[in-house]
């Protein structure tokens, strides 16, 4: 349904606008988004260097920001360029997500390609492609086929983002190995990632610069919301953003390799998109589909062999120390009997899958070992775990098994063995795997987020697809919307997940964590956060630790945090006899539409989602450490229908620390003319199911 309009959207104008510094502009090229909300201006500076500016409704959002590359063995590419010509193009299509937070996605933009060439020898060519959307923009570089330039080794990409104020920012450090940091809320001028180097819980970090990871979200003094990220990270290194606090500017800082370079590519090639989401309401950042839209259409075709599902796991019990992954400990969790116990529980509670960790040999040699190559083989179960029997038992009860492959960050071993591992899964009819990359990457010249690993993670996705396997990666490369192209990329971690609460020595994830995540990490894509802990204080296993939310918030997370695989993470015994568990039984995992009803970054957010294939709606609302009241209109419900709303709210005395399990459950008959007043306790939340009343 591609509708490519003729190239009528192109302006060449002469301007004398006011811009930073000594930039003397020559001619400028503009591209405006379809509704003319976002306006990108391309120009050459006095040094003939490519640069761009961005306006949102006449407000300058990014001031003159230059672009270029440092390359090994040759002059930098940037200054001294001329415009050879331009192309324009418009797109207005609607595509379908095979599973997702909504079924239909509108992809509507105007595109400008600027073709550049160095004025002097060696006259290298470079194109820059801009896409203006009404909810932001993307741009990427293209190194076209050209004489004399066959391979480039990028030492640095120098893409600037020049801010127009000292915005409020929500950020984590630009770590080359892990995204599992707590978010910081500071003015841009106060960002200090270096001070996070000695984080107590993260063994494998490398934070070389005062840089932040993306998505990094901001609020301007004028009340605009911005989020910076990238889309379609393919055969390139992840981008962090170096912070220049004095000039209020960010510059791309690619994740490197111990070999000294950042990226090696054969020409021709294109970089990932550099993206900026722009919104007048914080919730619009979440509704925006900019990141997936900037990816290629589905390459896999029908992926209906993967079904979005809730799942339980032989998992939390390891994080609590009740059992262990390895057998030598004498408290092995992944036994046939335990798996059957979980399958019975899942089958009785409308939960379709079971994750089993610690099923394969090798865990005795997992954390803290340098010689991790070849330790796990991904096909050999421990003797007390009968894989075939468990799979067959699950099948008889309608529960599928999610496979687990902890690579212990030895990707070459996984590369060698994954075909065999996926063949076994295929034979058993297992269609999903959770992968993991705990530890320093072997070889130690590489980082989790560099080009070498980006290519590894992609190889896993492509190989898994051949065997009809979907992947939920932990310690992953960040999501850049590639699930549009590879819809077997179902979810990933890439944040400080629930598990941190079980063993963090810094108090765990604070109550503001998830109200920040919803507007930062979640803009990138689905999150395997693993909600649903009812035994909030973790007694008796981890009495010194706890979850820093109320029980009602744990329920709300099934709606607020999007993932097509959503875990009921707690031990079954903590769900037994709990009326609140009914919400987890009922809640959907695959959505027709999503509406963000309200929200402020780091404070609160309320999201409504309609389940695919039913008329059921679910609402989740969460708050930070502050109690608050929010009124929501039910106008998202279908007109002329009556619904039974079951409201799982914080009790009158609920508080994330003092009284987290105080919950009150109430039923009401409602329709779409009504409003509901939600009362959220400190660190609390509300979860609501709306089930249509059949007349
Ligand atoms: C880290 C993952 O995030 C966690 O969920 C998993 O249990 C362990 N690695 C073991 O693979
Ligand atoms: Ca992890």
PDB file of N, CA and C and ligand atoms in Angstrom, residues 180 438 474-475 493 495 499-500, ligand 2:
ATOM      1  N   UNK A 180      21.913  -1.453  32.743  1.00  0.00           N
ATOM      2  CA  UNK A 180      21.205  -1.706  33.996  1.00  0.00           C
ATOM      3  C   UNK A 180      21.576  -0.691  35.072  1.00  0.00           C
ATOM      4  N   UNK A 438      25.526 -12.521  30.507  1.00  0.00           N
ATOM      5  CA  UNK A 438      26.102 -11.998  31.752  1.00  0.00           C
ATOM      6  C   UNK A 438      27.620 -12.081  31.700  1.00  0.00           C
ATOM      7  N   UNK A 474      18.338 -11.032  27.225  1.00  0.00           N
ATOM      8  CA  UNK A 474      18.787 -10.273  28.396  1.00  0.00           C
ATOM      9  C   UNK A 474      20.234  -9.871  28.156  1.00  0.00           C
ATOM     10  N   UNK A 475      20.649  -8.788  28.858  1.00  0.00           N
ATOM     11  CA  UNK A 475      21.943  -8.162  28.557  1.00  0.00           C
ATOM     12  C   UNK A 475      22.065  -8.017  27.028  1.00  0.00           C
ATOM     13  N   UNK A 493      15.620  -7.298  27.808  1.00  0.00           N
ATOM     14  CA  UNK A 493      15.811  -6.646  29.106  1.00  0.00           C
ATOM     15  C   UNK A 493      16.379  -5.263  28.789  1.00  0.00           C
ATOM     16  N   UNK A 495      17.628  -2.982  30.863  1.00  0.00           N
ATOM     17  CA  UNK A 495      17.306  -2.009  31.910  1.00  0.00           C
ATOM     18  C   UNK A 495      17.492  -2.691  33.248  1.00  0.00           C
ATOM     19  N   UNK A 499      14.591  -8.094  38.831  1.00  0.00           N
ATOM     20  CA  UNK A 499      15.533  -8.956  39.550  1.00  0.00           C
ATOM     21  C   UNK A 499      16.469  -8.169  40.468  1.00  0.00           C
ATOM     22  N   UNK A 500      16.745  -6.920  40.083  1.00  0.00           N
ATOM     23  CA  UNK A 500      17.626  -6.109  40.922  1.00  0.00           C
ATOM     24  C   UNK A 500      17.090  -5.967  42.344  1.00  0.00           C
TER      25      UNK A 500
HETATM   26 CA1  LIG B   2      20.166  -8.796  33.650  1.00  0.00          CA
END
